[in-house]
Amino acid sequence: MKILLCSFLLLAPPLLHAQDFVEVPFPVEEEQVFDGVSVGSISFADVDGDNDQDLLITGQTYGGERIAKLYRNDGKGNFSTAQKSSIEGVGFCSVAFADVDGDDDQDLLITGIQNNGQDVSKLYRNDGKGELSEVGNTPFKSVRIGSIAFADVDGDNDQDLLITGWNSVSDRIAKLYRNDGKGEFVEVQNTPFEGVYGGSVAFADVDGDDDQDLLITGQKSNRERISKLYRNNGKGEFSEVQNTLFEKVEASSVAFADVDGDNDQDLLITGQKDVGERISKLYRNNGKGEFSEVGNTPFEAISDGSIAFADVDGDNNQDLLIAGLTVSTGENITKLYRNVGGENFFEVQGTPFTAIHNSSIAFADVDGDNDQDLVIAGYSSGTKTYITKLYLNTLNTSTSDEIESIATNSFLSLFPNPSEGSVALSYDTEQGGEASVSIIDLIGITRIQKDVKLLLGQNIIPLDCSGLPSGVYLVELKGGDRSVSTTLIILPAYN
């Protein structure tokens, strides 16, 4: 077998090419042109109860004005400005929607700095029709350069709130507010949280006990950077988890997702760990809330950015978008990484996304075709201006049910190859439709067969070969009256 193995080239994982997204070219005279913003925050929510995703854009325009604009969606991805919005414009801000008063509509919290220079933390109550009115006399500390997140921390079926950021009176804060179910909040005293700004916060059940734990990153008042995990006891009482492996960062972004399909929440952290040193690190959860760093990821290190997980290609894996300021060149990036299963990510080439930093990004199905579309906002060093752009996902635009014929001149590749079990098949097609993948041994027996739906452009198909003995196999992709094939080597499993 050693002689046979030497006759094959080891194939490195390719950069994936795709045309999954198209930028929506809004005409300049159209009302729905989004204001370009930086140091802002964007968020989708169905604010008017018509079962589509409306959009809030906040931040600072290139002319220096701080805005907060709500755009209503007609269900087809066409947006128009909400004319009666009373939301105050902010920059260096954070926004989050949640039903805080239990009336089945999306209320809104905004933090940031207004045009008059004052810091704010404002709650807006939704009347169910998308009309948002400010709630007076809330207990929230006013902050800028912060992060906010809603979660039911005490198990009483309402949305509690965490706010971090810089307050001009009390410096950096990290405050938890408990909701009484009617949208009335009280500050929780004596929490273990350290005040930060320039950071990010996220709730997730990291240890599988059905309550919401918490991660906080950012810079403390002594300029020390932190990345701290706090475990919830189910009553909204938190304790710091000691000796975690997380890099300490500011100018950061964090996101939880189950990237390896084992039903627990893994973690990605980006940000600046030291002057000129940025990171983008993935941490694997063992299901008990104990994390280990995943090595050799393809993610470019960034700070001053934004990250978001979403299944962009419909394969039930969490893909990743990263936008921010890079280490290597000091330039902006906006990069999509496709998850092919087993925490294996590969960069997608040829995306139409504008590179940005001081950014905010958000996925949602804006046009009702059951795939994840994208809005990005931030500073583009390429155009030297602020942008906000909508990209429609073309995943579900193919109408062909059956491929007439596989193109025999298209390249079929496998990675990794040789493999110890998990393999991803890469194939580019100009026609979407139904096909099949077969893995055949050297005596002609089909060991694995899988029906697949090919999409326009690059297709990445995960294959579980863990049950195959070591050896050489033929992998065949068949559609219509033609097929393409390549050789797969399964290595012996070493314990």
Coordinates of C-alpha atoms in Angstrom, one line a residue:
M1 CA 0.0 0.0 0.0
K2 CA 2.9 2.4 0.6
I3 CA 3.9 2.2 -3.0
L4 CA 0.4 2.9 -4.1
L5 CA 0.0 5.9 -1.9
C6 CA 3.2 7.5 -3.3
S7 CA 1.7 7.4 -6.8
F8 CA -1.0 9.9 -5.7
L9 CA -0.6 13.6 -5.0
L10 CA -1.8 14.9 -1.7
L11 CA -4.4 17.5 -2.5
A12 CA -4.5 20.6 -0.4
P13 CA -7.9 22.0 0.4
P14 CA -8.8 24.5 -2.4
L15 CA -10.2 28.0 -1.9
L16 CA -13.9 27.6 -2.8
H17 CA -15.3 29.7 -5.6
A18 CA -19.0 30.7 -5.5
Q19 CA -21.5 33.1 -6.8
D20 CA -24.0 32.6 -4.0
F21 CA -24.6 36.3 -3.4
V22 CA -25.5 39.3 -5.6
E23 CA -25.4 42.9 -4.6
V24 CA -28.6 44.7 -4.9
P25 CA -27.9 47.8 -7.1
F26 CA -30.3 50.4 -5.7
P27 CA -30.7 53.3 -8.1
V28 CA -29.6 56.6 -6.6
E29 CA -33.0 58.2 -6.9
E30 CA -34.8 55.3 -5.2
E31 CA -36.1 55.9 -1.7
Q32 CA -34.8 52.6 -0.4
V33 CA -31.1 53.5 -0.8
F34 CA -29.6 52.8 2.6
D35 CA -27.5 55.5 4.2
G36 CA -23.9 54.4 4.4
V37 CA -22.7 54.3 8.0
S38 CA -19.7 53.5 10.1
V39 CA -19.2 52.9 13.9
G40 CA -22.8 51.7 13.8
S41 CA -25.1 48.7 14.4
I42 CA -27.7 47.1 12.2
S43 CA -30.4 44.6 13.1
F44 CA -33.3 42.8 11.4
A45 CA -36.7 42.2 13.1
D46 CA -40.3 41.9 12.0
V47 CA -41.4 45.2 13.6
D48 CA -44.8 45.5 12.0
G49 CA -46.1 41.9 12.3
D50 CA -46.3 41.2 8.6
N51 CA -44.0 38.1 8.7
D52 CA -41.0 39.6 7.0
Q53 CA -37.7 41.1 8.2
D54 CA -37.5 44.8 8.5
L55 CA -34.2 46.6 9.0
L56 CA -32.8 49.1 11.5
I57 CA -29.6 51.0 10.5
T58 CA -27.8 53.2 13.0
G59 CA -24.4 54.8 12.9
Q60 CA -22.5 57.8 11.7
T61 CA -22.7 59.0 8.1
Y62 CA -19.7 60.2 6.1
G63 CA -20.9 63.7 6.7
G64 CA -20.8 63.3 10.4
E65 CA -24.5 62.9 11.2
R66 CA -25.6 60.2 13.5
I67 CA -28.7 58.4 12.4
A68 CA -31.2 55.7 13.3
K69 CA -33.4 54.7 10.3
L70 CA -36.0 52.0 10.2
Y71 CA -36.7 50.4 6.8
R72 CA -39.9 48.4 6.2
N73 CA -39.7 45.3 4.1
D74 CA -42.6 44.5 1.6
G75 CA -41.8 40.8 1.9
K76 CA -39.8 40.7 -1.4
G77 CA -36.7 42.4 -0.1
N78 CA -37.8 45.9 -1.2
F79 CA -37.3 48.4 1.6
S80 CA -38.9 51.8 2.2
T81 CA -38.1 54.3 5.0
A82 CA -40.5 54.3 7.9
Q83 CA -41.7 57.9 7.8
K84 CA -42.9 58.3 11.5
S85 CA -39.9 56.8 13.2
S86 CA -39.1 58.6 16.5
I87 CA -35.8 56.8 17.1
E88 CA -32.9 59.1 18.0
G89 CA -29.8 58.9 15.8
V90 CA -26.7 57.5 17.4
G91 CA -23.1 56.5 16.6
F92 CA -20.6 54.3 18.4
C93 CA -23.7 52.3 19.1
S94 CA -25.3 49.0 19.7
V95 CA -28.9 47.9 19.0
A96 CA -31.0 44.9 19.9
F97 CA -34.6 43.9 19.3
A98 CA -36.6 41.7 21.8
D99 CA -40.2 41.4 23.1
V100 CA -39.6 42.9 26.5
D101 CA -43.3 43.2 27.6
G102 CA -44.8 40.0 26.4
D103 CA -47.1 41.4 23.8
D104 CA -45.6 39.4 20.9
D105 CA -43.9 42.3 19.1
Q106 CA -40.3 43.4 18.8
D107 CA -39.3 46.2 21.1
L108 CA -35.9 48.0 20.8
L109 CA -33.0 49.0 22.9
I110 CA -30.3 51.4 21.6
T111 CA -27.1 52.7 23.2
G112 CA -24.6 55.2 21.8
I113 CA -23.7 58.9 21.4
Q114 CA -26.3 61.3 20.0
N115 CA -25.7 64.2 17.7
N116 CA -25.7 66.5 20.8
G117 CA -22.8 64.6 22.2
Q118 CA -24.8 62.9 25.0
D119 CA -24.5 59.2 25.7
V120 CA -27.8 57.3 25.8
S121 CA -29.4 53.9 26.5
K122 CA -33.0 54.1 25.3
L123 CA -35.8 51.6 25.3
Y124 CA -38.5 51.9 22.6
R125 CA -41.8 50.1 23.0
N126 CA -43.5 48.7 19.8
D127 CA -47.3 49.1 19.4
G128 CA -47.4 46.0 17.2
K129 CA -47.6 48.0 14.0
G130 CA -44.0 49.0 14.0
E131 CA -44.5 52.4 15.7
L132 CA -41.8 52.7 18.3
S133 CA -42.1 55.1 21.2
E134 CA -39.5 55.9 23.9
V135 CA -40.0 54.5 27.4
G136 CA -39.3 57.0 30.1
N137 CA -37.5 56.6 33.4
T138 CA -35.6 53.4 32.7
P139 CA -32.8 52.5 35.0
F140 CA -30.3 51.9 32.2
K141 CA -26.8 53.6 32.4
S142 CA -26.1 55.7 29.3
V143 CA -23.1 54.4 27.3
R144 CA -21.2 54.5 24.0
I145 CA -18.8 52.1 22.4
G146 CA -20.6 49.2 24.1
S147 CA -22.5 46.0 23.5
I148 CA -25.9 44.8 24.5
A149 CA -27.7 41.5 24.6
F150 CA -31.1 40.2 25.7
A151 CA -31.6 36.8 27.3
D152 CA -33.9 35.1 29.8
V153 CA -31.2 34.7 32.5
D154 CA -33.5 33.6 35.4
G155 CA -35.9 31.2 33.7
D156 CA -39.1 33.3 34.1
N157 CA -39.8 33.5 30.4
D158 CA -39.0 37.1 29.8
Q159 CA -36.1 39.0 28.3
D160 CA -33.5 40.3 30.7
L161 CA -30.7 42.7 29.5
L162 CA -26.9 43.2 29.8
I163 CA -25.3 46.5 28.8
T164 CA -21.6 47.2 28.6
G165 CA -19.8 50.3 27.4
W166 CA -18.2 53.6 28.4
N167 CA -20.2 56.1 30.5
S168 CA -18.8 59.6 30.7
V169 CA -19.7 59.8 34.4
S170 CA -19.0 56.3 35.7
D171 CA -16.4 55.1 33.2
R172 CA -16.7 51.5 31.9
I173 CA -19.7 49.4 33.0
A174 CA -21.2 45.9 32.7
K175 CA -24.7 45.9 34.1
L176 CA -27.4 43.3 34.2
Y177 CA -31.0 44.3 34.4
R178 CA -33.8 42.0 35.3
N179 CA -37.2 42.2 33.5
D180 CA -40.4 41.7 35.5
G181 CA -42.2 40.4 32.3
K182 CA -43.9 43.7 31.6
G183 CA -40.9 45.5 30.3
E184 CA -40.0 47.1 33.7
F185 CA -36.4 46.6 34.5
V186 CA -34.3 46.7 37.7
E187 CA -30.6 46.6 38.0
V188 CA -29.1 43.4 39.5
Q189 CA -26.7 44.3 42.3
N190 CA -23.4 42.6 43.1
T191 CA -22.8 40.8 39.8
P192 CA -19.2 39.5 39.2
F193 CA -19.0 41.3 35.8
E194 CA -16.1 43.7 35.1
G195 CA -16.9 46.9 33.3
V196 CA -15.6 47.2 29.7
Y197 CA -15.9 49.1 26.6
G198 CA -14.9 48.4 23.0
G199 CA -15.9 44.8 23.4
S200 CA -18.7 42.4 22.7
V201 CA -21.1 40.2 24.8
A202 CA -23.1 37.1 23.9
F203 CA -25.3 34.7 25.8
A204 CA -25.4 31.0 25.2
D205 CA -26.1 27.7 27.1
V206 CA -22.5 26.5 27.0
D207 CA -22.8 23.6 29.5
G208 CA -26.1 22.1 28.5
D209 CA -28.1 22.9 31.7
D210 CA -30.8 24.9 29.9
D211 CA -29.8 28.3 31.1
Q212 CA -28.0 31.2 29.5
D213 CA -24.3 31.6 30.3
L214 CA -22.4 34.8 29.3
L215 CA -19.2 35.8 27.6
I216 CA -17.8 39.4 27.9
T217 CA -14.8 40.8 26.0
G218 CA -13.4 44.4 26.0
Q219 CA -11.1 46.8 27.7
K220 CA -11.3 47.6 31.5
S221 CA -10.6 51.0 33.1
N222 CA -7.0 50.1 33.7
R223 CA -6.7 49.3 29.9
E224 CA -6.4 45.6 30.6
R225 CA -8.2 43.5 28.0
I226 CA -10.5 40.6 29.1
S227 CA -12.4 37.7 27.6
K228 CA -14.4 36.2 30.5
L229 CA -16.9 33.4 30.6
Y230 CA -19.6 33.5 33.4
R231 CA -21.7 30.4 34.2
N232 CA -25.3 30.8 35.1
N233 CA -26.8 28.8 38.0
G234 CA -30.3 29.0 36.4
K235 CA -31.5 31.8 38.7
G236 CA -29.6 34.6 36.9
E237 CA -26.7 34.3 39.4
F238 CA -23.4 34.2 37.6
S239 CA -19.9 33.0 38.6
E240 CA -16.7 33.5 36.6
V241 CA -15.2 30.4 35.0
Q242 CA -11.5 30.3 35.9
N243 CA -8.6 29.3 33.7
T244 CA -10.2 29.6 30.3
L245 CA -8.0 29.6 27.2
F246 CA -9.6 32.6 25.5
E247 CA -7.4 35.3 24.2
K248 CA -8.0 38.6 25.9
V249 CA -9.2 41.2 23.4
E250 CA -10.7 44.6 22.7
A251 CA -12.2 46.1 19.5
S252 CA -13.7 42.7 19.5
S253 CA -16.6 40.6 18.2
V254 CA -17.8 37.3 19.5
A255 CA -20.4 34.7 18.3
F256 CA -21.6 31.3 19.5
A257 CA -22.7 28.5 17.1
D258 CA -22.6 24.8 16.9
V259 CA -20.0 24.5 14.2
D260 CA -19.2 20.8 14.4
G261 CA -22.8 19.4 14.7
D262 CA -22.4 17.9 18.2
N263 CA -25.3 20.0 19.7
D264 CA -23.3 22.4 21.8
Q265 CA -22.3 26.0 21.4
D266 CA -18.8 26.6 20.1
L267 CA -17.3 30.1 20.1
L268 CA -15.4 32.4 17.7
I269 CA -13.6 35.5 19.1
T270 CA -12.0 38.3 17.1
G271 CA -10.2 41.4 18.2
Q272 CA -7.0 43.1 19.2
K273 CA -5.0 41.3 21.8
D274 CA -2.0 43.7 21.8
V275 CA -0.9 46.8 19.8
G276 CA -0.8 45.7 16.1
E277 CA -1.7 42.1 17.0
R278 CA -5.2 40.8 16.1
I279 CA -6.9 37.4 16.3
S280 CA -9.7 35.3 14.9
K281 CA -9.9 32.2 17.0
L282 CA -12.3 29.3 17.1
Y283 CA -12.9 27.4 20.3
R284 CA -14.5 23.9 20.5
N285 CA -16.9 23.2 23.3
N286 CA -16.9 19.7 24.8
G287 CA -20.6 20.0 25.8
K288 CA -19.7 20.8 29.4
G289 CA -18.7 24.4 28.8
E290 CA -15.0 23.5 28.6
F291 CA -13.4 25.0 25.5
S292 CA -10.2 24.2 23.5
E293 CA -8.8 26.1 20.6
V294 CA -9.2 24.7 17.1
G295 CA -5.9 24.9 15.3
N296 CA -5.1 25.7 11.6
T297 CA -8.3 27.6 10.8
P298 CA -8.3 29.7 7.7
F299 CA -9.8 32.7 9.3
E300 CA -8.0 36.0 8.8
A301 CA -7.3 37.8 12.1
I302 CA -9.2 41.1 12.5
S303 CA -10.2 43.8 14.9
D304 CA -12.7 46.6 14.7
G305 CA -15.1 44.3 12.9
S306 CA -18.1 42.1 13.0
I307 CA -18.8 38.4 12.7
A308 CA -21.9 36.3 12.1
F309 CA -22.7 32.7 11.6
A310 CA -25.5 31.5 9.2
D311 CA -26.2 28.5 7.0
V312 CA -25.7 30.2 3.7
D313 CA -25.7 27.2 1.4
G314 CA -28.5 25.1 2.9
D315 CA -26.4 22.1 4.1
N316 CA -27.3 22.6 7.8
N317 CA -23.8 23.7 8.7
Q318 CA -23.0 27.1 10.2
D319 CA -21.0 29.1 7.8
L320 CA -19.2 32.3 8.8
L321 CA -18.8 35.9 7.6
I322 CA -15.9 38.0 9.0
A323 CA -15.5 41.8 8.3
G324 CA -12.9 44.0 9.8
L325 CA -9.4 45.4 9.9
T326 CA -6.6 42.9 9.2
V327 CA -3.2 42.3 10.6
S328 CA -1.1 41.6 7.5
T329 CA -1.9 44.7 5.4
G330 CA -3.9 47.0 7.7
E331 CA -6.6 46.9 5.1
N332 CA -10.3 45.9 5.4
I333 CA -11.8 42.5 4.6
T334 CA -15.2 41.0 4.2
K335 CA -14.7 37.2 3.8
L336 CA -17.1 34.3 3.7
Y337 CA -16.0 30.9 5.1
R338 CA -18.0 27.8 4.2
N339 CA -18.4 25.1 6.8
V340 CA -18.3 21.6 5.2
G341 CA -18.8 19.8 8.5
G342 CA -16.6 18.7 11.3
E343 CA -15.5 22.2 12.0
N344 CA -13.8 22.3 8.6
F345 CA -14.0 25.8 7.0
F346 CA -12.7 27.0 3.7
E347 CA -12.6 30.5 2.3
V348 CA -15.1 31.2 -0.5
Q349 CA -13.5 33.1 -3.4
G350 CA -15.2 35.5 -5.8
T351 CA -17.7 36.9 -3.4
P352 CA -19.1 40.4 -4.2
F353 CA -18.8 41.8 -0.7
T354 CA -17.2 45.2 -0.2
A355 CA -14.3 45.1 2.3
I356 CA -15.1 47.1 5.5
H357 CA -14.1 47.8 9.1
N358 CA -15.8 49.6 11.9
S359 CA -18.5 47.4 10.7
S360 CA -21.8 45.7 11.4
I361 CA -23.3 42.7 9.6
A362 CA -26.5 40.8 9.8
F363 CA -28.1 37.8 8.0
A364 CA -31.8 37.4 7.4
D365 CA -34.2 36.0 4.7
V366 CA -35.4 39.3 3.4
D367 CA -37.1 38.1 0.2
G368 CA -39.0 35.0 1.5
D369 CA -37.1 32.4 -0.5
N370 CA -35.9 30.5 2.6
D371 CA -32.2 31.4 2.4
Q372 CA -30.0 33.8 4.3
D373 CA -29.5 37.2 2.7
L374 CA -27.0 39.7 4.1
V375 CA -26.6 43.4 4.9
I376 CA -23.2 44.9 5.7
A377 CA -22.3 48.4 6.9
G378 CA -19.0 50.1 7.6
Y379 CA -16.0 52.0 6.3
S380 CA -14.6 51.0 3.0
S381 CA -11.0 51.9 2.5
G382 CA -11.3 51.1 -1.2
T383 CA -13.9 53.8 -1.8
K384 CA -12.8 56.0 1.2
T385 CA -16.4 56.2 2.3
Y386 CA -19.1 54.6 4.5
I387 CA -21.4 52.0 2.9
T388 CA -24.5 50.0 3.7
K389 CA -25.2 47.2 1.2
L390 CA -27.7 44.5 0.7
Y391 CA -26.7 41.2 -0.9
L392 CA -29.3 38.6 -1.9
N393 CA -28.5 34.9 -1.6
T394 CA -29.1 33.1 -4.8
L395 CA -29.2 29.6 -3.2
N396 CA -32.8 28.9 -4.0
T397 CA -33.1 30.6 -7.4
S398 CA -32.5 27.4 -9.5
T399 CA -35.7 26.1 -11.0
S400 CA -34.2 23.0 -12.6
D401 CA -35.2 19.7 -10.9
E402 CA -32.9 17.4 -12.8
I403 CA -29.5 18.0 -14.4
E404 CA -29.6 17.2 -18.1
S405 CA -25.9 16.3 -18.1
I406 CA -22.8 16.6 -15.9
A407 CA -20.1 18.6 -17.6
T408 CA -17.3 16.1 -18.1
N409 CA -14.7 18.9 -18.4
S410 CA -15.4 20.3 -14.9
F411 CA -12.9 19.4 -12.2
L412 CA -14.1 17.2 -9.3
S413 CA -11.9 17.4 -6.2
L414 CA -11.8 15.9 -2.8
F415 CA -10.3 17.3 0.4
P416 CA -8.6 16.2 2.4
N417 CA -7.3 13.4 0.2
P418 CA -5.9 11.0 1.5
S419 CA -8.4 11.1 4.4
E420 CA -9.0 9.2 7.6
G421 CA -12.8 9.5 7.3
S422 CA -14.5 12.9 6.7
V423 CA -14.2 14.1 3.1
A424 CA -15.7 17.1 1.2
L425 CA -16.4 16.9 -2.5
S426 CA -15.9 20.1 -4.5
Y427 CA -17.6 20.5 -7.9
D428 CA -18.5 23.5 -10.1
T429 CA -21.6 23.5 -12.3
E430 CA -23.5 25.9 -14.5
Q431 CA -26.7 24.1 -14.0
G432 CA -28.4 23.2 -10.7
G433 CA -30.5 20.1 -10.0
E434 CA -30.5 16.6 -8.7
A435 CA -27.5 14.3 -8.9
S436 CA -25.9 11.4 -7.0
V437 CA -22.5 10.7 -5.5
S438 CA -21.2 7.1 -5.2
I439 CA -18.1 5.7 -3.5
I440 CA -17.0 2.5 -5.2
D441 CA -14.3 0.0 -4.1
L442 CA -11.7 -1.6 -6.4
I443 CA -13.9 -4.7 -7.1
G444 CA -16.8 -2.5 -8.3
I445 CA -19.0 -2.6 -5.2
T446 CA -20.8 0.6 -4.3
R447 CA -20.0 1.2 -0.7
I448 CA -21.8 4.6 -0.2
Q449 CA -24.4 6.3 -2.3
K450 CA -25.9 9.8 -1.7
D451 CA -28.5 11.8 -3.5
V452 CA -27.5 15.5 -3.7
K453 CA -28.9 18.8 -5.0
L454 CA -26.3 20.7 -6.9
L455 CA -26.6 24.5 -7.0
L456 CA -25.3 27.0 -9.5
G457 CA -21.6 27.6 -9.1
Q458 CA -19.4 25.9 -6.5
N459 CA -20.8 23.0 -4.6
I460 CA -19.3 21.5 -1.5
I461 CA -20.7 18.1 -0.5
P462 CA -19.6 16.5 2.8
L463 CA -19.1 12.8 2.7
D464 CA -18.9 10.6 5.8
C465 CA -16.4 7.8 5.0
S466 CA -15.6 6.8 8.5
G467 CA -17.1 3.3 8.0
L468 CA -14.9 2.4 5.1
P469 CA -11.8 0.3 5.6
S470 CA -8.5 1.8 4.4
G471 CA -7.8 1.5 0.7
V472 CA -8.4 3.1 -2.7
Y473 CA -11.9 4.1 -3.9
L474 CA -13.5 5.7 -6.9
V475 CA -15.8 8.7 -6.2
E476 CA -18.3 9.2 -8.9
L477 CA -20.7 12.2 -9.4
K478 CA -23.5 11.4 -11.8
G479 CA -26.2 13.5 -13.3
G480 CA -28.3 12.8 -16.4
D481 CA -26.4 10.6 -18.8
R482 CA -22.9 11.6 -17.8
S483 CA -20.6 11.4 -14.8
V484 CA -17.2 12.6 -13.5
S485 CA -15.0 10.7 -11.1
T486 CA -11.8 10.9 -9.1
T487 CA -9.8 8.7 -6.8
L488 CA -10.1 8.7 -3.0
I489 CA -7.6 7.2 -0.5
I490 CA -8.8 6.2 2.9
L491 CA -5.9 5.9 5.4
P492 CA -5.8 3.4 8.3
A493 CA -7.1 4.9 11.5
Y494 CA -4.4 5.4 14.1
N495 CA -5.4 5.5 17.8

